[in-house]
Amino acid sequence: MATTITKRSEDYSQWYIDVVLQADLAEYSPVKGCMVIKPNGYGIWENIQRNLDRMFKETGHVNAYFPMFIPESFLKKEAEHVEGFAPECAMVTHAGGKQLEEPLAIRPTSETIIWSTYRNWIKTWRDLPILINQWANVCRWEMRTRLFLRTTEFLWQEGHTAHATWEDAEEEAMRMIRVYQRFAEEFLAMPVVVGRKTNREKFAGADHTYCIEAMMQDGKALQAGTSHHLGQNFAKAFDVKFQDRDMQLKYVYATSWGVSTRLIGGMIMTHSDDDGLVIPPRLAPLPVVFVPIYRKDDERELVLNRIASITDGWDPLFYKVDDRDQYRPGYKFAEWEVKGVPLRVEIGPRDVAQNTVVVVRRDTKEKTTCSCDTLLDTLKTMLSDMQQDLFNAARERMNARTYTVDSYDEYRERVEEGGFFRVFLDVDNPEVEAKLQEDTRSTVRCIPFDRPDEEGPCMITGKPCRGRVIASQSY
RNA sequence: CGGGGAGUAGCGCAGUCCGGUUAGCGCGCCUGCUUUGGGAGCAGGAGGCCGCGGGUUCGAAUCCCGCCUCCCCGACCA
């Protein structure tokens, strides 16, 4: 494996592709925009699933599964929704050797099929809330694709909840965006700005959309998760009513929320470096790899025996011993670095004699000599330190590249270089955002929850605005 | 979909302009020996629908037409 990863400073896009391919996370498929997620990449997704799924269940949700085929007519029932998704829908027109009477969409998202089903499930206020999540694949025929960040088919989870009141739905939408924030920060070690989307950027069919936005190492924003308050839009489109305590028939309020395999792309672009992938320990399919060092067979046996005695009783999924004979240690060091394994343990005859090992952290490359007797505790501490350090470093990068700007000229000049820009902008006027995008290829990423109560003139129109928004170029 | 670049062994590439023996090179792979604390050395060997389909020609990796895929820049998006 002659690894050549393009330097971030030379070509950030190419660097990203190089990391994905050389860390063996995924490869291209014969179909445009689709990818094979290989075991190294899927293992990360499994860890994302496992941890998020637990958080969903801890907040009262259960999993179910709805079909991937959606009658075309369903998609058309909600006006904004069909307008938003129709252009990117893959349609099945033939099956069983015949043309279908009604074309079937391969789900771009499942609101419609789910709400057509909820209609049968909901009769009284006692049926509410419904708190369901599904893990699924969806398909969106995007024009430009990018491994993990935007693929034609992608894996995600989508929560779909039904509530009796606007306030209950609001509480749910807010709860879930906070779950996403916590997951991003505690597991992906990826700091995010939490806020609300402008009307222009919200989900097609939503009343309003909450989001988490992360900053990649090139300063561009990545929308990492969204939580939508759907109001009564889908309940009205699918005629889903319940009889309330006051005997009145009322439309149900809804939320939906999702994150996707894009999170893996975000993780890569947040932490990885010119030597390859860096995986936050809490998501690493393999946290620790042992690289034995020896010359002759007797040394090999000595070292491998010592590793066996050190790791006696350890969780077998926690570590792996790279005892491949055909590669020398230097090769293995490089390979595990490209693949992003958080900690590497080097052990040779010298270490055996001294009852020590050398532990190397993937992110800092720092080498530490550690005693064999307490190695498991040492490794766990180092993993936990690394997790925290990755988050701190990413947060510092984000803070350092978050700017407050008042002049549109200055904004236009600086936005190309990346970063988040705290600006006054009249987001009640869609034309302002359209102009922003046309002029600068940047957009309003979110209206942050956490912003000082300031007043100032819109940098484009001069109209007085309350509070700044975050604008940036994005993926 | 518009503009630009590319597709030849598992990977990276040369050859294509100007058609002509058996399609080359590096890495990797297989065998053997020597090596092994940061990507080993030597020797021998295996591996090709030249992206796919059609056409021109005595003859096509090379020329012509159509299609597919990937990368970069735009418009669309998680």
CSV table of C-alpha atoms in Angstrom, one decimal, chain A residues 8-355:
chain,number,residue,atom,x,y,z
A,8,ARG,CA,-5.2,19.5,3.0
A,9,SER,CA,-3.4,22.7,2.1
A,10,GLU,CA,-3.0,21.6,-1.5
A,11,ASP,CA,-6.5,20.4,-2.3
A,12,TYR,CA,-9.0,19.9,0.5
A,13,SER,CA,-11.5,18.0,-1.6
A,14,GLN,CA,-9.0,15.6,-3.0
A,15,TRP,CA,-7.6,15.1,0.5
A,16,TYR,CA,-11.1,14.1,1.7
A,17,ILE,CA,-11.5,11.6,-1.0
A,18,ASP,CA,-8.0,10.2,-0.4
A,19,VAL,CA,-8.7,9.7,3.2
A,20,VAL,CA,-12.0,7.9,2.6
A,21,LEU,CA,-10.5,5.6,0.0
A,22,GLN,CA,-7.2,4.9,1.8
A,23,ALA,CA,-8.8,4.4,5.2
A,24,ASP,CA,-10.8,1.8,3.3
A,25,LEU,CA,-14.1,3.3,4.5
A,26,ALA,CA,-15.9,3.1,1.2
A,27,GLU,CA,-15.5,2.7,-2.6
A,28,TYR,CA,-17.4,3.8,-5.6
A,29,SER,CA,-20.1,1.6,-7.2
A,30,PRO,CA,-21.1,1.2,-10.8
A,31,VAL,CA,-24.1,3.4,-10.3
A,32,LYS,CA,-23.6,7.2,-10.3
A,33,GLY,CA,-23.5,8.7,-6.8
A,34,CYS,CA,-23.7,5.4,-5.0
A,35,MET,CA,-21.1,3.9,-2.8
A,36,VAL,CA,-20.1,0.6,-1.2
A,37,ILE,CA,-19.6,1.2,2.5
A,38,LYS,CA,-16.8,-1.2,3.5
A,39,PRO,CA,-16.4,-2.8,6.9
A,40,ASN,CA,-14.1,0.0,8.2
A,41,GLY,CA,-16.7,2.6,7.4
A,42,TYR,CA,-19.7,0.5,8.3
A,43,GLY,CA,-18.2,-0.2,11.7
A,44,ILE,CA,-18.3,3.5,12.4
A,45,TRP,CA,-21.9,3.7,11.3
A,46,GLU,CA,-22.8,0.8,13.6
A,47,ASN,CA,-21.3,2.7,16.5
A,48,ILE,CA,-23.2,5.8,15.5
A,49,GLN,CA,-26.4,3.7,15.3
A,50,ARG,CA,-25.8,1.9,18.6
A,51,ASN,CA,-25.2,5.0,20.6
A,52,LEU,CA,-27.9,7.2,19.0
A,53,ASP,CA,-30.4,4.4,19.2
A,54,ARG,CA,-29.9,4.2,22.9
A,55,MET,CA,-30.4,7.9,23.2
A,56,PHE,CA,-33.6,7.7,21.3
A,57,LYS,CA,-34.9,4.9,23.5
A,58,GLU,CA,-33.9,6.8,26.6
A,59,THR,CA,-36.1,9.6,25.4
A,60,GLY,CA,-39.1,7.3,25.0
A,61,HIS,CA,-38.9,6.3,21.3
A,62,VAL,CA,-39.3,2.9,19.7
A,63,ASN,CA,-38.2,1.6,16.4
A,64,ALA,CA,-40.4,0.4,13.5
A,65,TYR,CA,-40.0,0.0,9.8
A,66,PHE,CA,-42.0,1.4,6.9
A,67,PRO,CA,-41.7,0.3,3.3
A,68,MET,CA,-39.3,2.0,0.9
A,69,PHE,CA,-41.8,2.2,-2.0
A,70,ILE,CA,-44.2,5.2,-1.8
A,71,PRO,CA,-47.1,5.7,-4.2
A,72,GLU,CA,-46.5,8.7,-6.3
A,73,SER,CA,-49.8,10.2,-5.3
A,74,PHE,CA,-48.8,10.2,-1.6
A,75,LEU,CA,-45.9,12.5,-2.3
A,76,LYS,CA,-48.2,15.0,-4.0
A,77,LYS,CA,-50.5,15.4,-1.1
A,78,GLU,CA,-48.4,18.0,0.7
A,79,ALA,CA,-47.8,20.9,-1.6
A,80,GLU,CA,-44.4,22.2,-0.3
A,81,HIS,CA,-43.2,18.7,0.2
A,82,VAL,CA,-43.8,17.5,-3.3
A,83,GLU,CA,-42.2,20.7,-4.7
A,84,GLY,CA,-39.2,20.1,-2.5
A,85,PHE,CA,-38.7,16.5,-3.2
A,86,ALA,CA,-40.2,15.6,-6.6
A,87,PRO,CA,-37.2,16.6,-8.7
A,88,GLU,CA,-34.9,14.3,-6.8
A,89,CYS,CA,-37.1,11.3,-6.6
A,90,ALA,CA,-36.3,8.0,-8.2
A,91,MET,CA,-39.4,6.4,-9.6
A,92,VAL,CA,-40.2,2.8,-10.3
A,93,THR,CA,-42.4,2.6,-13.3
A,94,HIS,CA,-42.1,-1.1,-14.2
A,95,ALA,CA,-42.1,-4.2,-12.1
A,96,GLY,CA,-43.0,-7.9,-12.6
A,97,GLY,CA,-42.5,-7.4,-16.4
A,98,LYS,CA,-45.3,-4.8,-16.6
A,99,GLN,CA,-45.8,-1.1,-16.4
A,100,LEU,CA,-47.2,-0.2,-13.0
A,101,GLU,CA,-50.6,1.5,-12.8
A,102,GLU,CA,-49.2,4.0,-10.5
A,103,PRO,CA,-45.5,4.8,-10.4
A,104,LEU,CA,-43.7,4.2,-7.0
A,105,ALA,CA,-41.2,6.6,-5.6
A,106,ILE,CA,-38.2,5.2,-3.8
A,107,ARG,CA,-38.5,7.1,-0.5
A,108,PRO,CA,-36.6,10.3,-0.3
A,109,THR,CA,-38.0,10.6,3.2
A,110,SER,CA,-40.9,8.8,4.8
A,111,GLU,CA,-43.3,11.5,6.1
A,112,THR,CA,-46.0,10.6,3.5
A,113,ILE,CA,-46.0,6.8,3.9
A,114,ILE,CA,-45.8,7.2,7.6
A,115,TRP,CA,-48.6,9.7,7.9
A,116,SER,CA,-50.9,7.7,5.7
A,117,THR,CA,-50.3,4.9,8.2
A,118,TYR,CA,-50.7,7.0,11.3
A,119,ARG,CA,-54.1,7.9,10.0
A,120,ASN,CA,-55.2,4.4,10.9
A,121,TRP,CA,-53.4,4.4,14.2
A,122,ILE,CA,-54.8,7.6,15.7
A,123,LYS,CA,-58.4,7.9,16.9
A,124,THR,CA,-58.3,9.5,20.4
A,125,TRP,CA,-56.0,11.7,22.4
A,126,ARG,CA,-55.1,8.5,24.3
A,127,ASP,CA,-53.3,7.3,21.2
A,128,LEU,CA,-50.9,10.2,21.4
A,129,PRO,CA,-48.0,10.8,21.4
A,130,ILE,CA,-46.6,8.3,18.9
A,131,LEU,CA,-42.8,8.3,19.2
A,132,ILE,CA,-41.3,6.2,16.4
A,133,ASN,CA,-38.0,6.0,14.8
A,134,GLN,CA,-36.8,4.0,11.9
A,135,TRP,CA,-33.3,3.1,10.6
A,136,ALA,CA,-33.5,3.1,6.8
A,137,ASN,CA,-32.0,3.9,3.5
A,138,VAL,CA,-33.4,6.7,1.4
A,139,CYS,CA,-32.7,7.9,-2.2
A,140,ARG,CA,-32.3,11.4,-3.5
A,141,TRP,CA,-31.1,11.9,-7.0
A,142,GLU,CA,-28.7,14.7,-6.3
A,143,MET,CA,-26.8,16.3,-9.2
A,144,ARG,CA,-23.5,16.4,-7.5
A,145,THR,CA,-22.5,13.7,-5.1
A,146,ARG,CA,-19.6,13.2,-2.7
A,147,LEU,CA,-18.6,10.1,-0.7
A,148,PHE,CA,-20.6,10.1,2.6
A,149,LEU,CA,-21.5,13.8,2.4
A,150,ARG,CA,-24.0,13.5,-0.4
A,151,THR,CA,-24.7,10.1,-2.0
A,152,THR,CA,-27.7,9.1,-4.1
A,153,GLU,CA,-28.7,6.4,-1.7
A,154,PHE,CA,-27.8,7.0,2.0
A,155,LEU,CA,-28.4,5.5,5.3
A,156,TRP,CA,-30.1,7.4,8.1
A,157,GLN,CA,-32.6,7.4,10.9
A,158,GLU,CA,-35.8,9.3,10.7
A,159,GLY,CA,-38.0,9.9,13.8
A,160,HIS,CA,-41.6,10.6,13.1
A,161,THR,CA,-43.8,11.6,16.1
A,162,ALA,CA,-47.4,12.6,16.5
A,163,HIS,CA,-48.7,14.9,19.2
A,164,ALA,CA,-51.9,16.3,20.5
A,165,THR,CA,-50.7,19.9,20.8
A,166,TRP,CA,-48.4,22.4,19.1
A,167,GLU,CA,-46.5,22.7,22.4
A,168,ASP,CA,-46.0,18.9,22.7
A,169,ALA,CA,-44.6,18.8,19.2
A,170,GLU,CA,-42.4,21.8,19.9
A,171,GLU,CA,-41.0,20.2,23.0
A,172,GLU,CA,-40.2,17.0,21.0
A,173,ALA,CA,-38.5,18.9,18.1
A,174,MET,CA,-36.4,20.8,20.6
A,175,ARG,CA,-35.6,17.7,22.7
A,176,MET,CA,-34.3,15.9,19.6
A,177,ILE,CA,-32.1,18.7,18.3
A,178,ARG,CA,-30.6,18.7,21.7
A,179,VAL,CA,-30.0,14.9,21.5
A,180,TYR,CA,-28.2,15.5,18.2
A,181,GLN,CA,-26.1,18.2,19.7
A,182,ARG,CA,-25.1,16.0,22.6
A,183,PHE,CA,-24.3,13.1,20.3
A,184,ALA,CA,-22.3,15.3,17.9
A,185,GLU,CA,-20.3,16.8,20.8
A,186,GLU,CA,-19.9,13.8,23.0
A,187,PHE,CA,-19.4,11.0,20.4
A,188,LEU,CA,-18.3,12.7,17.2
A,189,ALA,CA,-16.3,15.2,19.3
A,190,MET,CA,-17.7,17.7,16.8
A,191,PRO,CA,-18.8,21.0,18.2
A,192,VAL,CA,-21.9,22.4,16.6
A,193,VAL,CA,-24.0,25.6,16.5
A,194,VAL,CA,-27.6,24.9,17.4
A,195,GLY,CA,-30.4,27.0,16.0
A,196,ARG,CA,-33.3,27.4,13.7
A,197,LYS,CA,-33.3,27.4,9.9
A,198,THR,CA,-34.6,30.4,8.1
A,199,ASN,CA,-37.9,30.0,6.2
A,200,ARG,CA,-35.9,29.7,3.0
A,201,GLU,CA,-33.7,26.9,4.3
A,202,LYS,CA,-36.3,24.9,6.3
A,203,PHE,CA,-37.5,21.4,5.4
A,204,ALA,CA,-40.1,21.2,2.6
A,205,GLY,CA,-43.3,20.8,4.5
A,206,ALA,CA,-42.2,21.9,7.9
A,207,ASP,CA,-43.5,24.7,10.0
A,208,HIS,CA,-40.0,25.3,11.2
A,209,THR,CA,-36.7,23.4,11.3
A,210,TYR,CA,-34.0,23.2,14.0
A,211,CYS,CA,-30.5,22.2,13.0
A,212,ILE,CA,-27.0,21.6,14.2
A,213,GLU,CA,-24.2,23.1,12.0
A,214,ALA,CA,-20.6,22.0,12.3
A,215,MET,CA,-17.5,23.6,10.9
A,216,MET,CA,-15.1,21.6,8.8
A,217,GLN,CA,-11.4,22.2,8.7
A,218,ASP,CA,-11.7,24.3,5.5
A,219,GLY,CA,-14.1,26.5,7.3
A,220,LYS,CA,-17.2,25.4,5.4
A,221,ALA,CA,-20.4,24.5,7.3
A,222,LEU,CA,-21.9,21.1,7.4
A,223,GLN,CA,-25.5,20.6,8.3
A,224,ALA,CA,-25.2,17.6,10.6
A,225,GLY,CA,-28.7,17.1,11.8
A,226,THR,CA,-32.2,18.5,11.6
A,227,SER,CA,-35.4,18.4,13.7
A,228,HIS,CA,-38.6,19.6,12.1
A,229,HIS,CA,-41.8,20.9,13.7
A,230,LEU,CA,-44.2,19.9,10.9
A,231,GLY,CA,-47.2,21.6,12.5
A,232,GLN,CA,-50.4,20.1,11.2
A,233,ASN,CA,-49.3,20.1,7.6
A,234,PHE,CA,-49.0,16.4,7.1
A,235,ALA,CA,-52.0,15.7,9.4
A,236,LYS,CA,-54.1,17.8,7.1
A,237,ALA,CA,-52.7,16.4,3.9
A,238,PHE,CA,-53.4,12.8,5.2
A,239,ASP,CA,-56.5,13.7,7.2
A,240,VAL,CA,-55.2,12.5,10.5
A,241,LYS,CA,-57.5,13.7,13.4
A,242,PHE,CA,-58.1,12.7,16.9
A,243,GLN,CA,-60.9,13.3,19.3
A,244,ASP,CA,-59.6,15.3,22.2
A,245,ARG,CA,-60.6,15.5,25.9
A,246,ASP,CA,-63.0,18.3,25.0
A,247,MET,CA,-64.8,16.0,22.5
A,248,GLN,CA,-63.5,18.1,19.5
A,249,LEU,CA,-61.9,16.5,16.4
A,250,LYS,CA,-58.5,18.0,15.9
A,251,TYR,CA,-55.6,17.6,13.5
A,252,VAL,CA,-52.5,16.0,14.9
A,253,TYR,CA,-49.2,17.9,15.3
A,254,ALA,CA,-46.0,16.2,14.0
A,255,THR,CA,-42.3,16.3,14.1
A,256,SER,CA,-39.6,14.5,12.2
A,257,TRP,CA,-35.9,14.5,12.7
A,258,GLY,CA,-32.9,12.7,11.2
A,259,VAL,CA,-29.2,12.3,10.9
A,260,SER,CA,-27.4,10.3,8.2
A,261,THR,CA,-24.2,8.7,7.1
A,262,ARG,CA,-23.1,12.2,6.4
A,263,LEU,CA,-22.1,12.3,10.0
A,264,ILE,CA,-19.2,10.1,9.0
A,265,GLY,CA,-18.1,12.7,6.4
A,266,GLY,CA,-18.3,15.3,9.1
A,267,MET,CA,-16.3,13.2,11.5
A,268,ILE,CA,-13.6,12.8,8.8
A,269,MET,CA,-13.4,16.5,7.9
A,270,THR,CA,-13.4,17.5,11.6
A,271,HIS,CA,-10.6,15.4,12.9
A,272,SER,CA,-8.5,13.7,10.2
A,273,ASP,CA,-5.1,15.0,9.1
A,274,ASP,CA,-2.6,14.6,6.2
A,275,ASP,CA,-1.6,11.1,7.5
A,276,GLY,CA,-5.2,9.9,7.1
A,277,LEU,CA,-8.2,9.2,9.2
A,278,VAL,CA,-8.6,10.1,12.9
A,279,ILE,CA,-11.6,8.4,14.6
A,280,PRO,CA,-12.8,9.7,17.9
A,281,PRO,CA,-12.3,6.8,20.4
A,282,ARG,CA,-16.0,6.5,21.3
A,283,LEU,CA,-16.9,5.7,17.7
A,284,ALA,CA,-13.8,3.7,16.8
A,285,PRO,CA,-14.7,0.1,15.8
A,286,LEU,CA,-11.2,-0.8,16.9
A,287,PRO,CA,-9.8,1.4,19.7
A,288,VAL,CA,-6.4,-0.3,20.2
A,289,VAL,CA,-4.0,-2.2,18.0
A,290,PHE,CA,-1.0,-4.0,19.2
A,291,VAL,CA,2.1,-4.1,16.9
A,292,PRO,CA,4.5,-6.7,18.1
A,293,ILE,CA,8.2,-6.2,17.2
A,294,TYR,CA,10.6,-9.1,16.9
A,295,ARG,CA,13.5,-10.5,14.9
A,296,LYS,CA,13.7,-14.2,15.3
A,297,ASP,CA,11.1,-16.8,16.0
A,298,ASP,CA,12.0,-17.0,19.7
A,299,GLU,CA,11.5,-13.3,20.1
A,300,ARG,CA,8.2,-13.5,18.2
A,301,GLU,CA,6.9,-16.1,20.6
A,302,LEU,CA,8.2,-14.1,23.6
A,303,VAL,CA,6.4,-10.9,22.5
A,304,LEU,CA,3.2,-12.6,21.4
A,305,ASN,CA,3.0,-14.5,24.7
A,306,ARG,CA,3.5,-11.3,26.6
A,307,ILE,CA,0.7,-9.6,24.7
A,308,ALA,CA,-1.5,-12.7,25.4
A,309,SER,CA,-0.8,-12.4,29.1
A,310,ILE,CA,-1.3,-8.6,29.2
A,311,THR,CA,-4.7,-8.8,27.4
A,312,ASP,CA,-6.0,-11.8,29.3
A,313,GLY,CA,-9.6,-11.2,30.1
A,314,TRP,CA,-9.9,-8.0,27.9
A,315,ASP,CA,-12.9,-7.4,25.7
A,316,PRO,CA,-11.9,-8.9,22.4
A,317,LEU,CA,-13.6,-6.1,20.5
A,318,PHE,CA,-11.4,-3.6,22.4
A,319,TYR,CA,-8.1,-4.5,20.7
A,320,LYS,CA,-6.5,-6.5,17.9
A,321,VAL,CA,-3.0,-7.9,17.6
A,322,ASP,CA,-1.4,-7.3,14.3
A,323,ASP,CA,0.7,-10.4,14.1
A,324,ARG,CA,1.0,-10.5,10.3
A,325,ASP,CA,4.4,-11.8,9.5
A,326,GLN,CA,4.7,-10.4,6.0
A,327,TYR,CA,4.9,-6.8,7.1
A,328,ARG,CA,7.5,-5.1,9.1
A,329,PRO,CA,6.6,-2.8,12.0
A,330,GLY,CA,7.0,0.5,10.2
A,331,TYR,CA,4.5,-0.6,7.5
A,332,LYS,CA,2.0,-1.5,10.2
A,333,PHE,CA,2.4,1.8,12.0
A,334,ALA,CA,1.7,3.7,8.8
A,335,GLU,CA,-1.3,1.5,7.9
A,336,TRP,CA,-3.0,1.8,11.3
A,337,GLU,CA,-2.5,5.5,11.2
A,338,VAL,CA,-4.2,5.9,7.8
A,339,LYS,CA,-7.1,3.8,9.2
A,340,GLY,CA,-7.4,6.0,12.2
A,341,VAL,CA,-7.1,3.5,15.1
A,342,PRO,CA,-6.9,5.8,18.1
A,343,LEU,CA,-4.1,4.0,20.1
A,344,ARG,CA,-1.3,1.9,18.9
A,345,VAL,CA,0.7,-0.3,21.4
A,346,GLU,CA,4.2,-1.1,20.3
A,347,ILE,CA,5.9,-4.0,22.1
A,348,GLY,CA,9.2,-5.6,21.5
A,349,PRO,CA,11.9,-7.6,23.4
A,350,ARG,CA,13.2,-4.5,25.1
A,351,ASP,CA,9.7,-3.7,26.4
A,352,VAL,CA,9.2,-7.3,27.6
A,353,ALA,CA,12.4,-7.1,29.6
A,354,GLN,CA,11.3,-3.9,31.2
A,355,ASN,CA,7.6,-4.9,31.7
